[in-house]
XYZ file of C-alpha atoms in Angstrom:
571
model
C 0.000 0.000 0.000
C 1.530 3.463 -1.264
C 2.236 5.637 1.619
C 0.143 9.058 1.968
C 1.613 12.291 1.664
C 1.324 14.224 5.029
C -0.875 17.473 5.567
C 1.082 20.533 4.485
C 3.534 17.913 2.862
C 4.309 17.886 -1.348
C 4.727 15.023 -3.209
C 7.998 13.268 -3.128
C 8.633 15.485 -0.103
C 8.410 14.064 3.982
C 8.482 15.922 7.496
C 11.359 15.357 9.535
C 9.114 13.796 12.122
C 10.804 12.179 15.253
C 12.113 8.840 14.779
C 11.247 8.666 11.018
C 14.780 8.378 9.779
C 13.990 10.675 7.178
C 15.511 14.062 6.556
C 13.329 17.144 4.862
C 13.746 17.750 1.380
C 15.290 20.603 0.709
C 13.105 23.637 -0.885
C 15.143 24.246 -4.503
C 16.390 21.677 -6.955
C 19.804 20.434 -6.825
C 22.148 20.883 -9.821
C 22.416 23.690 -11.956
C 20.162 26.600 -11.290
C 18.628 27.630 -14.732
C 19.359 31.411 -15.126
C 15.809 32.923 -16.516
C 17.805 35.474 -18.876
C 19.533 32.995 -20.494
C 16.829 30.394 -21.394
C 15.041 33.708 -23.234
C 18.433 34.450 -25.061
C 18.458 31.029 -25.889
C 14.801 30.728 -26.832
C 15.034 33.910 -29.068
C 17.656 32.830 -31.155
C 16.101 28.911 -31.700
C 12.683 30.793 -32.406
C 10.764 29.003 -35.256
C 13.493 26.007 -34.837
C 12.532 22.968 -34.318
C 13.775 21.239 -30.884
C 15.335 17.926 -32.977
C 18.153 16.086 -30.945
C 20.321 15.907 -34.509
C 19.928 19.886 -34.618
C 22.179 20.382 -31.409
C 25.643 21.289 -33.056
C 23.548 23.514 -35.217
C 21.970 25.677 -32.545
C 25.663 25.537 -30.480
C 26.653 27.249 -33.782
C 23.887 29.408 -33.244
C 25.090 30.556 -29.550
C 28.333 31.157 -29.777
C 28.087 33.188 -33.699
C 26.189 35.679 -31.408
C 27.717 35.534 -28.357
C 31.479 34.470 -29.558
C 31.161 31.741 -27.022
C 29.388 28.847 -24.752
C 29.013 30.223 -21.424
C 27.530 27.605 -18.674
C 24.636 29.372 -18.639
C 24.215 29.046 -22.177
C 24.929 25.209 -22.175
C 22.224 24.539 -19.197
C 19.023 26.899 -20.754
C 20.090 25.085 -24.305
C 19.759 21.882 -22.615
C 16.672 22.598 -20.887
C 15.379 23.333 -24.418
C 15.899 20.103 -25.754
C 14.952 18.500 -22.829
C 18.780 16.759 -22.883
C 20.705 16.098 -19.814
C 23.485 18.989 -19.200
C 25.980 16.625 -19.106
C 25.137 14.891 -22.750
C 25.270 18.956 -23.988
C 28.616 19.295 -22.716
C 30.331 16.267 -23.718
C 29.274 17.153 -27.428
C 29.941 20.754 -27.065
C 33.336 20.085 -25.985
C 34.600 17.304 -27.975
C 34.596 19.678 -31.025
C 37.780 22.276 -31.040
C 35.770 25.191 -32.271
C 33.369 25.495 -29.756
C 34.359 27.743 -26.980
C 32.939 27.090 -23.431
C 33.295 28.918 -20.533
C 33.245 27.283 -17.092
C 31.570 29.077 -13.884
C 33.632 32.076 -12.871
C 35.837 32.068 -16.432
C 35.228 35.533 -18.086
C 33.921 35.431 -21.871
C 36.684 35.126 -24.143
C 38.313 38.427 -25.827
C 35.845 39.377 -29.096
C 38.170 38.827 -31.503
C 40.406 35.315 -32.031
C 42.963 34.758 -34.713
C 43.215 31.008 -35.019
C 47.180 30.459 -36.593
C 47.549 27.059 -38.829
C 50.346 24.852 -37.635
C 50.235 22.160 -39.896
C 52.731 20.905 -42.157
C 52.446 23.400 -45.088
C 52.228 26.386 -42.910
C 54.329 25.262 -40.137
C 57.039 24.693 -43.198
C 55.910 28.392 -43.967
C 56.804 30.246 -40.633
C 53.451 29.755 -38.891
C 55.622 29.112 -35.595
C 57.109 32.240 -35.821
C 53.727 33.982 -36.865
C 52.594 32.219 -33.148
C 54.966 33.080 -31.084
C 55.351 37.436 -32.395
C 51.633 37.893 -33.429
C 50.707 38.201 -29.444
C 53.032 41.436 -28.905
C 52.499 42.937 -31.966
C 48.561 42.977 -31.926
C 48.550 43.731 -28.642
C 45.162 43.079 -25.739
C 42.288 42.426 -26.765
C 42.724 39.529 -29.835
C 43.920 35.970 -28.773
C 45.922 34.176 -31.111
C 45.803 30.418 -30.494
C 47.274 27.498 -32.558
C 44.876 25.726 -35.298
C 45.225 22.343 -37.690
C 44.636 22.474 -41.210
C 42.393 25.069 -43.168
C 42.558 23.850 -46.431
C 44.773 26.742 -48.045
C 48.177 24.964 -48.068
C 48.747 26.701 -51.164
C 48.774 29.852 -49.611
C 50.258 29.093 -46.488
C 51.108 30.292 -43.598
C 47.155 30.550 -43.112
C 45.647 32.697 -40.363
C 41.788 33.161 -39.697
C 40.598 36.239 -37.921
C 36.641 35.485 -36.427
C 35.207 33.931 -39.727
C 37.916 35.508 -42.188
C 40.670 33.497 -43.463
C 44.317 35.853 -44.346
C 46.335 34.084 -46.935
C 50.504 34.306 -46.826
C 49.484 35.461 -43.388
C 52.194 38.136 -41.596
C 51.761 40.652 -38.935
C 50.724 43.321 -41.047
C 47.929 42.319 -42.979
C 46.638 40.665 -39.770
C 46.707 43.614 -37.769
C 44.901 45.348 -41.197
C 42.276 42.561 -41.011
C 41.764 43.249 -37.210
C 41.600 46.938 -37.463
C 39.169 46.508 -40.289
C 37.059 44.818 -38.844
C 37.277 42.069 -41.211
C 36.301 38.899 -39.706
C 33.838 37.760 -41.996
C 34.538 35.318 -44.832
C 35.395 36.955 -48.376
C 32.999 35.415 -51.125
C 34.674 34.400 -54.271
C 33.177 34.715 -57.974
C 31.424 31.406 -58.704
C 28.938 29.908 -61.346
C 25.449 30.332 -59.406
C 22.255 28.888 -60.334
C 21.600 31.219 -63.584
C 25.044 30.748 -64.977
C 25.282 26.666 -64.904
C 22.041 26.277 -65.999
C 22.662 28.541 -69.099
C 25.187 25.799 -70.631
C 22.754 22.964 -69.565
C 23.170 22.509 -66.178
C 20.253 19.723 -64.649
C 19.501 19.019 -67.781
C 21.521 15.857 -66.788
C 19.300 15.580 -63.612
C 15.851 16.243 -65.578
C 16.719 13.251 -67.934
C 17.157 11.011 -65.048
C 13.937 12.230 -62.864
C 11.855 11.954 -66.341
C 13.224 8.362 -66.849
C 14.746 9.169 -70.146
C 17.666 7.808 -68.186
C 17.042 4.522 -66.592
C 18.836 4.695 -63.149
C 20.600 0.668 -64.030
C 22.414 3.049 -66.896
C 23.295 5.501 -64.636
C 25.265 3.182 -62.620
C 26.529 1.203 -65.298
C 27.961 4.508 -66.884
C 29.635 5.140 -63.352
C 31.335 1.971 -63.001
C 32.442 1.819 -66.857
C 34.082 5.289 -66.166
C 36.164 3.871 -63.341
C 35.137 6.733 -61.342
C 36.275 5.681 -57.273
C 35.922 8.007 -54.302
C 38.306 10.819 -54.338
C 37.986 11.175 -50.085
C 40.547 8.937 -49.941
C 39.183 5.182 -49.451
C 39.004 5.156 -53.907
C 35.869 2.893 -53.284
C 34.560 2.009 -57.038
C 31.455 4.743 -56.962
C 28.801 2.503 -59.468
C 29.148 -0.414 -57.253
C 29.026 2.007 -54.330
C 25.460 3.626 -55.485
C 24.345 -0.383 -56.664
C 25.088 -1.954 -52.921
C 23.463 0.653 -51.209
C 20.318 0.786 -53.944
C 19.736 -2.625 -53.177
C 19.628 -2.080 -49.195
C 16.132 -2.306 -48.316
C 14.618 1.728 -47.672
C 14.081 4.215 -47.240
C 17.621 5.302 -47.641
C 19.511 8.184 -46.986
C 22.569 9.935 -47.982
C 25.607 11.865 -46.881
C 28.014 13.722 -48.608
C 31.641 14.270 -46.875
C 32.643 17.800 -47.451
C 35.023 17.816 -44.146
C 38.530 17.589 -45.945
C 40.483 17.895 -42.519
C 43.643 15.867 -44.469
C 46.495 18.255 -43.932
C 47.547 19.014 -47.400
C 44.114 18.451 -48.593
C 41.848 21.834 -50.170
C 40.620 20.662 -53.265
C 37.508 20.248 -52.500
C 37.312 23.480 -51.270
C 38.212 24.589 -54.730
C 35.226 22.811 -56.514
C 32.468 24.207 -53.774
C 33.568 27.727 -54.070
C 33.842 27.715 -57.946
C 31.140 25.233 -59.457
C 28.906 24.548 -56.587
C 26.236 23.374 -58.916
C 28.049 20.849 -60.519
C 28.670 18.971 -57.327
C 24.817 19.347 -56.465
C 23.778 18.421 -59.478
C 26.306 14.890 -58.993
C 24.594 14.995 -55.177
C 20.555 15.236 -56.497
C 21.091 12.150 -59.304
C 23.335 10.028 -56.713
C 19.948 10.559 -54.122
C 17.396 9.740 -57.297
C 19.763 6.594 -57.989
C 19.619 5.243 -54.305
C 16.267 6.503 -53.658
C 17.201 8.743 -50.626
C 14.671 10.908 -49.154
C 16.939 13.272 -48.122
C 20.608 14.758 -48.385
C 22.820 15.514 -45.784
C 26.127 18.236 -46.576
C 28.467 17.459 -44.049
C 30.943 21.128 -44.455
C 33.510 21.725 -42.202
C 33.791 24.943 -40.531
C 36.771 26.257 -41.556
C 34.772 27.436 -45.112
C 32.769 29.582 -44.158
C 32.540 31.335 -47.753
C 31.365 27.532 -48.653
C 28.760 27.195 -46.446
C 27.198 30.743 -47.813
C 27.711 29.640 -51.289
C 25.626 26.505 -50.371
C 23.196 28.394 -48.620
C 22.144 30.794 -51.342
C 22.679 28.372 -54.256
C 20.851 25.503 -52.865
C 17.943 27.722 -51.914
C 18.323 28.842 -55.135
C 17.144 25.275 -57.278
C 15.202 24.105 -54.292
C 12.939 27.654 -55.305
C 13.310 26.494 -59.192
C 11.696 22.909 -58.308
C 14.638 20.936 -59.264
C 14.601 19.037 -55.980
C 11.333 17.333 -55.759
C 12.796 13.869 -55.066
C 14.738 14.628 -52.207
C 15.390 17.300 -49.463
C 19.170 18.871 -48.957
C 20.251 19.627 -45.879
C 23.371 21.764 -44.892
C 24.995 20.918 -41.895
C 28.413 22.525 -39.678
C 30.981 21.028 -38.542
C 32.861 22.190 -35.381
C 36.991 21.141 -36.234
C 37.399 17.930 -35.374
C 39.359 15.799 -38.196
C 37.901 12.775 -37.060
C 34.840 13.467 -39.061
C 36.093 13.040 -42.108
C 36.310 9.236 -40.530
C 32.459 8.555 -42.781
C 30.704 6.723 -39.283
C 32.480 9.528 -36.893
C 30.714 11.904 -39.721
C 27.135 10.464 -39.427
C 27.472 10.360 -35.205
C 28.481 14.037 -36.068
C 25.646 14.987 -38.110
C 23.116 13.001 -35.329
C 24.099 15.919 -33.395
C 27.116 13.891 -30.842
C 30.425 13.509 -30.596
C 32.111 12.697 -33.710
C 33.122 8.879 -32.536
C 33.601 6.315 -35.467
C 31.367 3.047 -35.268
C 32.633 -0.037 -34.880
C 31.927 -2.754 -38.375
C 30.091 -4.355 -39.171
C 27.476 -3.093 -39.438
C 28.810 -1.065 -42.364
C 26.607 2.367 -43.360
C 25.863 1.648 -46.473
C 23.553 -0.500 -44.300
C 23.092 1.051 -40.760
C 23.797 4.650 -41.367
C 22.233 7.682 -40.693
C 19.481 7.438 -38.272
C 19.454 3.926 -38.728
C 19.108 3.510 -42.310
C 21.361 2.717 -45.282
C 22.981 5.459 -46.214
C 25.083 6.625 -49.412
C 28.052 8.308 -48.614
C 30.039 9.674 -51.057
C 32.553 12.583 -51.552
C 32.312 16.172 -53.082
C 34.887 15.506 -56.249
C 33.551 12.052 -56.290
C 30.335 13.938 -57.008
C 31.529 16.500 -59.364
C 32.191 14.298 -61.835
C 28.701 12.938 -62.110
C 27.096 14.721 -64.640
C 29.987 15.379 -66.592
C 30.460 11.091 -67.049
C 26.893 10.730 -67.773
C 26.662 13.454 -70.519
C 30.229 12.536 -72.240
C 30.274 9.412 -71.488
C 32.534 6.614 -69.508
C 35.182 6.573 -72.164
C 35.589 9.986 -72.192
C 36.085 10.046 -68.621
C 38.146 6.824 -68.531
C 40.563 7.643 -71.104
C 41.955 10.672 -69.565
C 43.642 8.703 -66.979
C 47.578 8.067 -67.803
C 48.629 4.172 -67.648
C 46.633 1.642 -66.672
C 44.260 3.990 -64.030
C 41.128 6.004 -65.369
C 40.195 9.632 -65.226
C 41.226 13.138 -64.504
C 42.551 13.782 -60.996
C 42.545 16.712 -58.809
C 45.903 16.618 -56.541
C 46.375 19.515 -54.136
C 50.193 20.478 -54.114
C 51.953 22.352 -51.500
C 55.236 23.028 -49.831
C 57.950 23.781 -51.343
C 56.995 24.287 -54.836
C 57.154 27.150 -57.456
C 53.234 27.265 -58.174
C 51.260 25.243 -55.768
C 47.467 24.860 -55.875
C 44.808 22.366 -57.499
C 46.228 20.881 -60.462
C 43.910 18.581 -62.571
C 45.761 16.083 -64.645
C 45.497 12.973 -65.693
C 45.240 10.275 -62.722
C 48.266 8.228 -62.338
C 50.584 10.817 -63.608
C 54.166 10.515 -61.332
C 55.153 13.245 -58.897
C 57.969 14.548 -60.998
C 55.359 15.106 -63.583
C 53.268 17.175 -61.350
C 56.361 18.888 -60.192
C 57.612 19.794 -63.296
C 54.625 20.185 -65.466
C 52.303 21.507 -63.616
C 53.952 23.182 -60.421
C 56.287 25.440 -62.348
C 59.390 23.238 -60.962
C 60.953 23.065 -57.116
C 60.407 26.808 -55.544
C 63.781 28.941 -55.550
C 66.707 27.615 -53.342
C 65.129 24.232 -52.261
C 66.176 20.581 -54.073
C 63.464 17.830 -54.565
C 64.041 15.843 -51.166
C 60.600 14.217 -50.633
C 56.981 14.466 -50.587
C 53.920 13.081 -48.856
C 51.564 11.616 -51.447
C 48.696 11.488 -49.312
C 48.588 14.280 -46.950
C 49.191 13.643 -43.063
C 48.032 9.495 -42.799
C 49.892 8.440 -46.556
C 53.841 8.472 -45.255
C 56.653 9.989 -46.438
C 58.497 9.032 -49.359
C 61.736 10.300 -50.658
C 62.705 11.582 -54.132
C 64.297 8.369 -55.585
C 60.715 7.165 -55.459
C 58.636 10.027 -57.868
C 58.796 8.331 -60.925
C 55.810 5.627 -59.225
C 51.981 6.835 -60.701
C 50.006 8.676 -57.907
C 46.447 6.537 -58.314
C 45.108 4.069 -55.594
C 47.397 0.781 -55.327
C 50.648 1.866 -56.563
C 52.004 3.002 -53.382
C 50.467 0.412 -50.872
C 53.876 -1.887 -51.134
C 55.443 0.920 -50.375
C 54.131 1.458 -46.678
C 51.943 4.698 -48.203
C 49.029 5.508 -50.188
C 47.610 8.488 -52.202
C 44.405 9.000 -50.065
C 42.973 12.433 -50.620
C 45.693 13.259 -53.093
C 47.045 15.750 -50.773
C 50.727 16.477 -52.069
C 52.991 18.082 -50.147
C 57.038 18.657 -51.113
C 59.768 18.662 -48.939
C 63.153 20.043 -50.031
C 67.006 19.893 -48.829
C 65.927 22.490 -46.180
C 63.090 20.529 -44.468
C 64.273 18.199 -41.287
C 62.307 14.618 -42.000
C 62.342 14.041 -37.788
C 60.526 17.169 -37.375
C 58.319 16.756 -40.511
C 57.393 13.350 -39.007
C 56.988 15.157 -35.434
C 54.691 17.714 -36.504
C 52.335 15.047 -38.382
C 52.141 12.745 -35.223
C 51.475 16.102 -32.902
C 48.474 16.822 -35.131
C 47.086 12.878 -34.530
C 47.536 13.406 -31.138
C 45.378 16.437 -31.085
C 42.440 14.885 -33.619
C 42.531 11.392 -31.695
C 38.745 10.802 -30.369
C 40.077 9.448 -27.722
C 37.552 6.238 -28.038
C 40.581 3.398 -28.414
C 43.338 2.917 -26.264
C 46.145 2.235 -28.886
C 45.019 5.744 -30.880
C 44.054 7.845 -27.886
C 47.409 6.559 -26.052
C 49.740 5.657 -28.725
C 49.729 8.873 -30.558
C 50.730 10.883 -27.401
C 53.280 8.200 -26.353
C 54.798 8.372 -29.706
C 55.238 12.795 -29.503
C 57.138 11.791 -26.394
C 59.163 9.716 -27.599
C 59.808 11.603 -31.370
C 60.745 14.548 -29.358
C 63.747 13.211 -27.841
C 66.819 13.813 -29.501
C 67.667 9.929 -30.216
C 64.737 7.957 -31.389
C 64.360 4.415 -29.780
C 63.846 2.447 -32.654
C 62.668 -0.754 -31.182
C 60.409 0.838 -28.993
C 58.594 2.982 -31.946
C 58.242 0.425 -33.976
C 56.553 -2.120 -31.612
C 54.226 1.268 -30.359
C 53.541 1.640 -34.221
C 52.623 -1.989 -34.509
C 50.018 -1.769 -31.635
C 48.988 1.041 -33.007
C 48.032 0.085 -36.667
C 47.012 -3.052 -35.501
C 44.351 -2.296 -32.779
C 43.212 0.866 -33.133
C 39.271 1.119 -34.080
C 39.734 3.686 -37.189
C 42.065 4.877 -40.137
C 43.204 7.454 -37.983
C 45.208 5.391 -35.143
C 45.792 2.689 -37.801
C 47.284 5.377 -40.258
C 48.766 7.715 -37.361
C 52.216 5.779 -37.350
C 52.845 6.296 -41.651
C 55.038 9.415 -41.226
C 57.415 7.847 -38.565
C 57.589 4.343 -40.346
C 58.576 6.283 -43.584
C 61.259 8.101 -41.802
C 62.457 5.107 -40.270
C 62.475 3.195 -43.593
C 63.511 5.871 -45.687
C 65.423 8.536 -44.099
C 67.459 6.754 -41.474
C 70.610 8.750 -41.922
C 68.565 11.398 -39.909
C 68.008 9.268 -37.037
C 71.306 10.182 -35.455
C-alpha cells in the first residue's frame, strides 16, 4: 500500500518527524540553477526552430556566432530546451575544437580570435614564428591560439581572424584585417544557379527524374568510367550507389565535405567555384539510391562555402529541381575525425564525432538507422559530366593503366602550388615539373607526402611511381585524398614526421586505447633527440594493428617512412 503524503507535505517530499529516519527535502532543486535570462536568449535565437536532438551542433553554432562563445549558462538553458541532460550537452559541445565554453567564474573570451595554422604546409611556412610574435604585436584584446589544417596549403602560412581566413598570413595584414574589422569570410566569384544552368546545367538531372535515363544506366555509366571516391578510401562509386540501392529503404545519404587531411583543399576549390556541378552529382546520386533526403556534411573552416551553399541551394530548391529529395546543410565544429564517414554520421546526429565499430557497415546502418550513401564532393563532381560525355571519355583521360582526370592539391615547397587537374596516375615529378612550375627557388626535390598527413613519407628516388590508388600500398603509403605536399634539402624529416604525429595526437577521439594513447606516447618519444627504434616500432605496430579507425591505424605512416627511408637522420 503506497504511503500518503502528510498534511502541508508535497509530493515526493516528507516531514522530519521524530524517529522517522527521514531528513526534509530541501526547498530548490539540486544541480544547476537555470538562469531565466539565459533560457530567453536562448529561446530567441532557436525561435521558429525545431527542438530535434540531430539539430544540437547547429543551434551551439547558433550561440556562440552571437555571443562568440558557450558560457555555462548558455549550455544549461540550451539543454533545458531540448529537454537533454546537461551533461550529454557538454560532452558534445566540448569534444569539437571550435566550440568555446566557458566554465563558472571564467570571463567570456576576448571578441576577436585569430586562429594560426600549424600544420605541415604552414608550419614549413613560418606559422611558428607567426605564433609566437603575433601576441606582442597585436597587442590586448585579440587571442591568437594554434589551429590544424584550413585547407589553403597553397597559400600558407594561413591565419583566420573570427570567420575571415588571411592568406601568406604576416603581422601586417593581420593587424589590417583586425583593425578593419574584417572577420567575416570573403565570397569568391562562382557559377550560381543562372550561370550553370545557361550551358545545360540539370539538364543531366531532368533526364534522369523523367526516366529518359534509366537509373541501371546511370550506374553502369559510373562503373564503366572507373570513377572511385576521391575522399581517400578510392571505393569504385557505381558499385558504391548499386550496394546501397539494393539495401532495403528508405535510404539516406551523406556527402563528406570535411577535408580535414592536412595538405588536402581541393575540395574546397570545386564548392567555391562550381557549386552546382557537385549538387547536381549529389541530387542524381539521391534519385539513384532513392534517398529521401541529403545531408552536406561542411567543415567549418569554409565559411565562404557554407554561404555559397546556402544561397545556391535555396536557389534550385525555389526552381523545383529538388522534388525527389530534401538537402540539408549541416556545420561542422573542427574535429578531423569526421572526415572518418561513421564519426561523420554520429556528427551529423548531433554527438560527438566517434567512429562506429563494423560491421554493421553504413551503407547499411547509417544515418538514423538507415542505409545510407556516402560519397565525396569531387567524387560527385564528376557525375554529370560522365553521364553526358560518357565513360570513355572520362576513362581515357587517366595516364597508364588507371582512369580519369585527378585533382591533386600540391603544397610546400613548390614554385606554383594549388589544385592541379591532370590525368590520374601521372608521377610526382610530372606534377612537379609540369604543372607546379618546378621546385620553388633555393630548395632541391628531397621528398613528398603523397597522401597528406596518414599516406607516409616518401623520398625523391621514389617520384617516378603513378600517384592513383594501389601503386604506393607496397610501399608502406598511399595516395588517399591526393594531398601532395614537397619537402626540399631544407626541411628536417624528424621534425616533418613530429609535426604530423602532434596533429594525430590532437584529432585522436580518444575512443581506443592504442590511438588515444599511442599517438601521445609516440610525440614523447619523437621529441627526444635519439629515437628508440625498437620501442617505436613495436608502439607503431600496436597502433596500426588495434586501433578502431584509419586514424590510429594510419597515425604511425610518417614515422615508419622516416624510419624506412630517411634513417641517416636518425642520429
Amino acid at each position: 500500500m503506497a504511503e500518503s503524503v502528510g498534511q502541508g507535505e508535497r509530493p515526493g517530499e516528507r516531514a522530519n518527524h521524530p524517529g522517522s529516519g527521514r531528513r526534509k527535502a530541501p526547498n530548490f532543486p539540486k544541480g544547476r540553477q537555470l538562469d531565466p535570462d539565459a533560457r530567453t536568449r536562448v529561446r530567441a535565437l532557436l525561435a521558429g526552430h525545431p527542438r530535434q536532438r540531430d539539430m544540437l551542433i547547429e543551434y551551439l553554432h547558433l550561440i556562440q556566432d552571437r555571443y562568440g562563445h558557450l558560457s555555462a549558462d548558455h549550455l544549461q538553458a540550451l539543454a533545458k530546451e531540448m529537454k537533454l541532460p546537461m551533461a550529454e550537452v557538454f560532452e558534445v559541445a566540448s569534444f569539437y575544437a571550435h566550440f568555446d565554453i566557458g566554465l563558472d567564474g571564467e570571463s567570456a573570451p576576448p571578441e576577436i580570435t585569430i586562429r594560426v595554422c600549424d600544420s605541415l604546409t604552414c608550419d614549413l611556412m613560418g606559422a611558428q614564428k607567426l605564433l609566437q610574435n603575433l601576441p606582442a604585436h597585436l597587442g590586448a584584446g585579440v587571442r591568437v591560439v594554434p589551429a590544424p589544417c584550413m585547407g589553403r596549403c597553397d597559400c600558407a602560412p594561413v591565419a583566420e581572424v573570427g570567420h575571415n581566413h588571411v592568406e601568406r598570413a604576416n603581422p601586417k595584414n593581420l593587424s589590417e584585417a583586425v583593425e578593419g574589422g574584417h572577420t567575416h569570410p570573403h565570397i569568391p566569384e562562382y557559377r550560381d544557379l543562372a550561370a550553370y544552368r545557361a550551358t545545360g546545367g540539370y539538364g543531366c538531372l531532368n533526364d534522369c527524374l523523367s526516366g529518359a535515363r534509366p537509373v541501371e544506366k546511370v550506374i553502369e555509366a559510373l562503373s564503366d568510367s572507373g570513377l572511385r571516391g576521391l575522399g581517400g578510401a578510392g571505393f569504385p562509386t557505381g558499385r558504391k550507389w548499386g550496394l546501397v540501392r539494393g539495401e532495403p529503404g528508405p535510404r539516406l545519404m551523406a556527402v563528406n565535405a570535411d577535408e580535414g587531411e592536412p595538405g588536402t583543399f581541393k575540395d574546397r576549390h570545386y564548392l567555391e567555384s562550381e557549386p552546382h556541378r557537385f549538387l547536381e552529382g549529389a541530387l542524381i546520386g539521391a534519385w539513384a539510391v532513392e534517398a529521401e533526403a541529403v545531408y552536406i556534411y561542411l567543415r567549418d573552416e569554409y565559411p565562404a562555402a557554407r554561404e555559397i551553399l546556402l544561397q545556391e541551394i535555396a536557389a534550385l530548391e525555389d526552381a523545383g529541381l529538388s522534388p525527389h529529395t530534401k538537402l540539408h546543410l549541416r556545420r561542422g565544429a573542427g574535429a578531423y575525425i569526421c572526415g572518418e564517414e561513421s564519426a561523420m554520421i554520429e556528427s551529423i546526429e548531433g554527438k560527438r564525432g566517434l567512429p562506429r565499430h563494423r560491421p554493421p557497415y553504413v551503407a547499411q546502418v547509417g544515418l538514423f538507422g538507415r542505409p545510407t550513401l556516402v560519397n565525396n564532393v569531387e567524387t560527385l563532381f564528376w557525375v554529370p559530366s560522365i553521364l553526358t560525355q560518357g565513360a570513355a571519355w572520362f576513362a581515357d583521360q587517366g595516364a597508364g593503366e588507371s582512369k580519369g582526370p585527378r585533382s591533386y592539391s600540391v603544397s610546400g615547397r613548390v614554385e606554383n602550388p594549388g589544385v592541379k587537374l591532370t590525368p590520374a596516375g601521372i608521377t610526382l615529378r610530372q606534377l612537379i615539373d609540369d604543372y607546379c612550375g618546378g621546385m620553388a627557388e633555393g630548395h632541391s626535390f628531397k621528398a613528398y607526402l603523397p597522401g597528406g598527413a596518414s599516406g607516409g613519407i616518401l623520398p625523391a628516388s621514389m617520384a617516378d611511381i603513378p600517384l592513383d590508388f594501389g601503386k604506393l600500398e607496397h610501399l608502406g603509403s598511399f595516395v588517399g585524398s591526393h594531398a601532395v605536399v614537397i619537402l626540399s634539402d631544407k626541411d628536417d624529416m624528424k621534425a616533418v614526421a613530429l609535426n604530423l604525429m602532434r596533429f594525430f595526437e590532437d584529432e585522436s577521439c580518444g575512443q581506443c586505447t592504442p590511438c588515444r594513447n599511442g599517438t601521445e606516447k609516440a610525440v614523447q618519444l619523437m621529441s627526444q633527440g635519439v629515437w628508440d627504434r625498437p620501442l617505436l616500432e613495436d608502439l607503431a605496430g600496436v597502433m596500426a594493428d588495434a586501433s578502431i579507425c584509419g586514424l590510429g591505424q594510419a597515425a604511425p605512416n610518417p614515422l615508419l617512412s622516416v624510419l624506412k627511408h630517411f634513417p641517416e637522420e636518425l642520429s
